[in-house]
PDB file of C-alpha atoms in Angstrom:
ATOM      1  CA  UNK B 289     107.097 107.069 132.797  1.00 54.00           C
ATOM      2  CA  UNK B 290     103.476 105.564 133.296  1.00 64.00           C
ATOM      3  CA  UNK B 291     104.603 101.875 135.143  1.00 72.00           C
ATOM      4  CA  UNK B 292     101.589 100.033 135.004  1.00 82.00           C
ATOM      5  CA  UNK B 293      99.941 101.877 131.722  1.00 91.00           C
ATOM      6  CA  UNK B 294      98.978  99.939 128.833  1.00 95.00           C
ATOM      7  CA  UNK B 295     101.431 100.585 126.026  1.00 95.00           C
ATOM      8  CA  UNK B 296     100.228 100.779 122.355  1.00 96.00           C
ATOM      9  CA  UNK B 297     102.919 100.251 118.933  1.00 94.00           C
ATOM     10  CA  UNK B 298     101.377 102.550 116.390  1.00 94.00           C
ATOM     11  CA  UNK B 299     102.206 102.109 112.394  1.00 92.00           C
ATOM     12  CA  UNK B 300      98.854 104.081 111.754  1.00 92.00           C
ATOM     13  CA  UNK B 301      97.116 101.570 109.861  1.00 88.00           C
ATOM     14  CA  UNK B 302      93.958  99.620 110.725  1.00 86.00           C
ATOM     15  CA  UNK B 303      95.432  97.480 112.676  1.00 87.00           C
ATOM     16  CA  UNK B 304      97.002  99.539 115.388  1.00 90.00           C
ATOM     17  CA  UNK B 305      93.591 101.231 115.114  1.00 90.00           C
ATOM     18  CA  UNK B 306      91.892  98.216 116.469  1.00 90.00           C
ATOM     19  CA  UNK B 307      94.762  97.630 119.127  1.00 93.00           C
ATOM     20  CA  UNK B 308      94.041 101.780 120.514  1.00 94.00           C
ATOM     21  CA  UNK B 309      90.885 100.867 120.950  1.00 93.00           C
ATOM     22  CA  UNK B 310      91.108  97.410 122.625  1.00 93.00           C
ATOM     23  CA  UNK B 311      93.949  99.307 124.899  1.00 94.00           C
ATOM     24  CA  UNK B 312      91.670 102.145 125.709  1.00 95.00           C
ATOM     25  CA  UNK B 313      89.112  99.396 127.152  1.00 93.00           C
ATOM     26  CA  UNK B 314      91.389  97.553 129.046  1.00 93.00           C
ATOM     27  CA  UNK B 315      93.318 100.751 130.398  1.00 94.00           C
ATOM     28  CA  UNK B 316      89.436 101.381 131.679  1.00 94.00           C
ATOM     29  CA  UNK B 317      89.063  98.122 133.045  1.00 93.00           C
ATOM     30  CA  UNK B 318      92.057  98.165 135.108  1.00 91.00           C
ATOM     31  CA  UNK B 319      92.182 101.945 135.864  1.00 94.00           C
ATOM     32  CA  UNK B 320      95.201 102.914 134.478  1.00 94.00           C
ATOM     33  CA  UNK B 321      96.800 105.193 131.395  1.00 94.00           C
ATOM     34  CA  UNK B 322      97.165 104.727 127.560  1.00 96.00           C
ATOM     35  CA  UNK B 323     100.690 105.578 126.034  1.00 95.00           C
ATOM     36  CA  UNK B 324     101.179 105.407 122.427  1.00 96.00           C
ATOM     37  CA  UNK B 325     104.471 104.802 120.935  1.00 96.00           C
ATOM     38  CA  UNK B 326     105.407 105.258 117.225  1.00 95.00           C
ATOM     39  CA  UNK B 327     108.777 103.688 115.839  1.00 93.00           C
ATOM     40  CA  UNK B 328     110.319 105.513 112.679  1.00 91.00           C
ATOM     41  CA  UNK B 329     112.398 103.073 111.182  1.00 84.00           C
ATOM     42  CA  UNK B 330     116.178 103.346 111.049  1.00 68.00           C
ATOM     43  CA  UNK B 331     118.023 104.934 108.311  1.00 67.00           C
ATOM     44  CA  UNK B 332     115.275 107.739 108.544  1.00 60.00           C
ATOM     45  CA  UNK B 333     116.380 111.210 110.081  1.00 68.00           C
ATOM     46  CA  UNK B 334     116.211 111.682 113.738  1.00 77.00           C
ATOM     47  CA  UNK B 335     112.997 113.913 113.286  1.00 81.00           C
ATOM     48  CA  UNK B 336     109.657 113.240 112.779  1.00 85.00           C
ATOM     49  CA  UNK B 337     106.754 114.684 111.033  1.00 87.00           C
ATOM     50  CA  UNK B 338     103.233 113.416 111.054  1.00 90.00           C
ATOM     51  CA  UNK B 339     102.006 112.796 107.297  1.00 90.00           C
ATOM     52  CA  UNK B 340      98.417 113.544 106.725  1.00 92.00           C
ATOM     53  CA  UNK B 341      97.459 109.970 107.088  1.00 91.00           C
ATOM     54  CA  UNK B 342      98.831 109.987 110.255  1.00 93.00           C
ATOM     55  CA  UNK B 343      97.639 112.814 111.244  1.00 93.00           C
ATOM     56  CA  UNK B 344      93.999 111.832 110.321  1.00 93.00           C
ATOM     57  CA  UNK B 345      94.641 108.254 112.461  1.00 92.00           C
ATOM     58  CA  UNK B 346      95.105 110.696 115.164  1.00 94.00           C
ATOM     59  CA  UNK B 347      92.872 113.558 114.484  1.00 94.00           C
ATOM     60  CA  UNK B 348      90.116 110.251 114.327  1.00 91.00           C
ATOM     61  CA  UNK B 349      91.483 108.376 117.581  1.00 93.00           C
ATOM     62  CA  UNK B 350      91.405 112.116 119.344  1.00 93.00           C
ATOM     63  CA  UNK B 351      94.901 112.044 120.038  1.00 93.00           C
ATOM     64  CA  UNK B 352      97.169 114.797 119.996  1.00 90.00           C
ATOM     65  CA  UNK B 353     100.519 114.500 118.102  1.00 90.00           C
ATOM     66  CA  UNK B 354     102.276 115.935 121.166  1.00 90.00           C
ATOM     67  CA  UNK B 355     100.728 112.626 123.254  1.00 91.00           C
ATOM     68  CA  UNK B 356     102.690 110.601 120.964  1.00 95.00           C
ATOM     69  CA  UNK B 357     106.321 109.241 122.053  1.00 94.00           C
ATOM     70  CA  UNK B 358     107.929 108.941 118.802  1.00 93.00           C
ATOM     71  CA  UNK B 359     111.173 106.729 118.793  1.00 93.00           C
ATOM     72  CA  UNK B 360     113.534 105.746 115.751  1.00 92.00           C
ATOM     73  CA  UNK B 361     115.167 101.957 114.953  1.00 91.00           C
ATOM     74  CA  UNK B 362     113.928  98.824 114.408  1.00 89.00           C
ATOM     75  CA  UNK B 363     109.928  98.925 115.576  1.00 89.00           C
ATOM     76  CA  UNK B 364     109.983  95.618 117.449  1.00 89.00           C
ATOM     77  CA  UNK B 365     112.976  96.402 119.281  1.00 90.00           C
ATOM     78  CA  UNK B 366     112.580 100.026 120.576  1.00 92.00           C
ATOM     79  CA  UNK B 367     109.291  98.946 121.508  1.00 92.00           C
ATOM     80  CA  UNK B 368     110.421  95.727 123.865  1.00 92.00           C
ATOM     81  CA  UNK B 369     113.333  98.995 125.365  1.00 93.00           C
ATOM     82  CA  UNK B 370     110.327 101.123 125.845  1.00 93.00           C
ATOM     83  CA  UNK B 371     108.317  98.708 127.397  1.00 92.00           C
ATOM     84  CA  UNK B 372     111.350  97.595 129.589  1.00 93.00           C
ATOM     85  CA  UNK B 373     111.946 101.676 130.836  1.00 92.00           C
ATOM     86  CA  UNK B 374     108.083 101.990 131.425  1.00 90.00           C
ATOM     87  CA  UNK B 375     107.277  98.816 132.790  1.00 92.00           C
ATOM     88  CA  UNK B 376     103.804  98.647 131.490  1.00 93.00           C
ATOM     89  CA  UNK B 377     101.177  96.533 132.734  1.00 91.00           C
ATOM     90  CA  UNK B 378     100.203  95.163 129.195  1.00 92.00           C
ATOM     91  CA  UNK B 379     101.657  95.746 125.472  1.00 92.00           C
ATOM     92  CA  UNK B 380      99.105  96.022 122.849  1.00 93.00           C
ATOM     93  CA  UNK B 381     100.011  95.816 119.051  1.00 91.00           C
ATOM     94  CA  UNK B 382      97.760  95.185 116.040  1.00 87.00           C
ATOM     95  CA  UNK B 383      98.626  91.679 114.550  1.00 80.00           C
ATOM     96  CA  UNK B 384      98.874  93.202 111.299  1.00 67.00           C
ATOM     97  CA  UNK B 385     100.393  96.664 110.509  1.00 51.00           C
ATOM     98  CA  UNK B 386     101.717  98.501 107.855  1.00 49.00           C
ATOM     99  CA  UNK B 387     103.366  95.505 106.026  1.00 48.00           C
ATOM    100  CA  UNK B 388      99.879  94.179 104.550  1.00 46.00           C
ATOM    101  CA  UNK B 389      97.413  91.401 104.655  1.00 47.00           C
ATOM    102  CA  UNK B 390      99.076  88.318 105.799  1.00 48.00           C
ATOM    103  CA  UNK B 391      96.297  85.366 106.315  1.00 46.00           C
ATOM    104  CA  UNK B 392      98.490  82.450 107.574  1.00 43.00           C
ATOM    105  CA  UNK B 393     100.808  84.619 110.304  1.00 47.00           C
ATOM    106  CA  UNK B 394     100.802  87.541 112.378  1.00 49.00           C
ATOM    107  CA  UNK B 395     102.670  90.505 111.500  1.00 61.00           C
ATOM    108  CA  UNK B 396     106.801  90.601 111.703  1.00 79.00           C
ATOM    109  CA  UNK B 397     106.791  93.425 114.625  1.00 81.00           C
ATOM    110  CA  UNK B 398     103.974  91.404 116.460  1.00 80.00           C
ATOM    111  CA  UNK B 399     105.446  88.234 116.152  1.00 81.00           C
ATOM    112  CA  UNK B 400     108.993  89.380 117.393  1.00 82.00           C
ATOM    113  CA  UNK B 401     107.136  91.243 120.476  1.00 83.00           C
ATOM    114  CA  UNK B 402     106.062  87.904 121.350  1.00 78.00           C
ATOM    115  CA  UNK B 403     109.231  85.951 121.190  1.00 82.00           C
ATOM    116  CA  UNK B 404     111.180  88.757 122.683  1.00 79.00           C
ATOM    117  CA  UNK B 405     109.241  91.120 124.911  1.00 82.00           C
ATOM    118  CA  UNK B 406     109.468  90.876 128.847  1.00 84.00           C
ATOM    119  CA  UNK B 407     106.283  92.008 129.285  1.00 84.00           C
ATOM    120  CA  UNK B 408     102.804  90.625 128.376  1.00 87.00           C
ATOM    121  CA  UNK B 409     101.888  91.348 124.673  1.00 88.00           C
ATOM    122  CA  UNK B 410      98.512  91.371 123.635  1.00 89.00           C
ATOM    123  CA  UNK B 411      97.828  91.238 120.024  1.00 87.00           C
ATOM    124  CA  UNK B 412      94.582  92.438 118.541  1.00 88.00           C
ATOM    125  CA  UNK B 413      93.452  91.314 115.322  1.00 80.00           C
ATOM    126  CA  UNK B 414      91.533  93.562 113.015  1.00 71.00           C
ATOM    127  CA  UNK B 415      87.976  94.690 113.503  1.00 66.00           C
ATOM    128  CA  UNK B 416      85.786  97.424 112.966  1.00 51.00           C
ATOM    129  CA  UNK B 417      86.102 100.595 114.347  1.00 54.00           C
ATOM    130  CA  UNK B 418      85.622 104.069 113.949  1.00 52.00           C
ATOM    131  CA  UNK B 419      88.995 104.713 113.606  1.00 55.00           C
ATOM    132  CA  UNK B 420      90.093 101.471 111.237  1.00 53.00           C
ATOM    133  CA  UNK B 421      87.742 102.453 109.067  1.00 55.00           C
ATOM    134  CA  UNK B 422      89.413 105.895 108.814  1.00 56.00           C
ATOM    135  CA  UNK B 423      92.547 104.270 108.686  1.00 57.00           C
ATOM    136  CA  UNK B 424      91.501 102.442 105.556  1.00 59.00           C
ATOM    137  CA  UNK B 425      89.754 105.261 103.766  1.00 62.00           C
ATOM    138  CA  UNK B 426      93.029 107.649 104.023  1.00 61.00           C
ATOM    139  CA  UNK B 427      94.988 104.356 103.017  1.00 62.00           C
ATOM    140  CA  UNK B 428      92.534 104.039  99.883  1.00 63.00           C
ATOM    141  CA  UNK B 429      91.160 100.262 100.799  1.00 55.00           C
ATOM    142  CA  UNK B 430      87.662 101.896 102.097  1.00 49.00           C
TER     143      UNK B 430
END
């Protein structure tokens, strides 16, 4: 495992966009790794395909579906196991994900992170970027 890496929750939408590429900085400012991690949620079969959204998020953040640790249960809480196995120096998730525009709170997953995590979680609100805006335009909200 990368101890000490900045760890990034990816739902593929805007959002996480933004949070990739505020990790990405701060993984440069404090000379250490990226690793993304992608929750499928329960209920869903123990195998994972990339959907062409998805794939374009990644094709546009230059990431290769291989560099992707894929896990499967609830998103908030694999992501507080992974970051407890990994030990990452920072956990960065978009404020709000797949679950919409929310102006008066941050985003279920996010806000759970926060109350629950035992690591530092940073969480990035949404901004533009190369790759949120090719987030948006495979989502249809260009």
């Amino acid at each position: 495992m990368d101890e000490g890496c900045v760890l990034v929750g990816t739902d593929f939408s805007p959002g996480s966009a933004a949070a990739l590429e505020e990790a990405r900085r701060l993984a440069e400012l404090l000379g250490c790794g990226v690793r993304v991690v992608h929750v499928v949620e329960s209920g869903s079969s123990q195998t994972w395909r990339p959907s062409s959204a998805a794939r374009g998020w990644l094709d546009e953040a230059a990431m290769d579906e291989d560099a992707l640790d894929v896990r499967f249960g609830s998103a908030w809480a694999e992501l507080a196991r992974y970051a407890d196995r990994c030990r990452p120096a920072l956990l960065v998730v978009g404020s709000h994900g797949s679950s919409g525009y929310q102006p008066l709170s941050v985003g279920t997953t996010a806000e759970r992170l926060t109350l629950h995590a035992r690591h530092s979680v940073l969480l990035v609100g949404p901004r533009h970027s190369a790759i949120r805006r090719t987030a948006e335009a495979v989502a249809g909200r260009a």
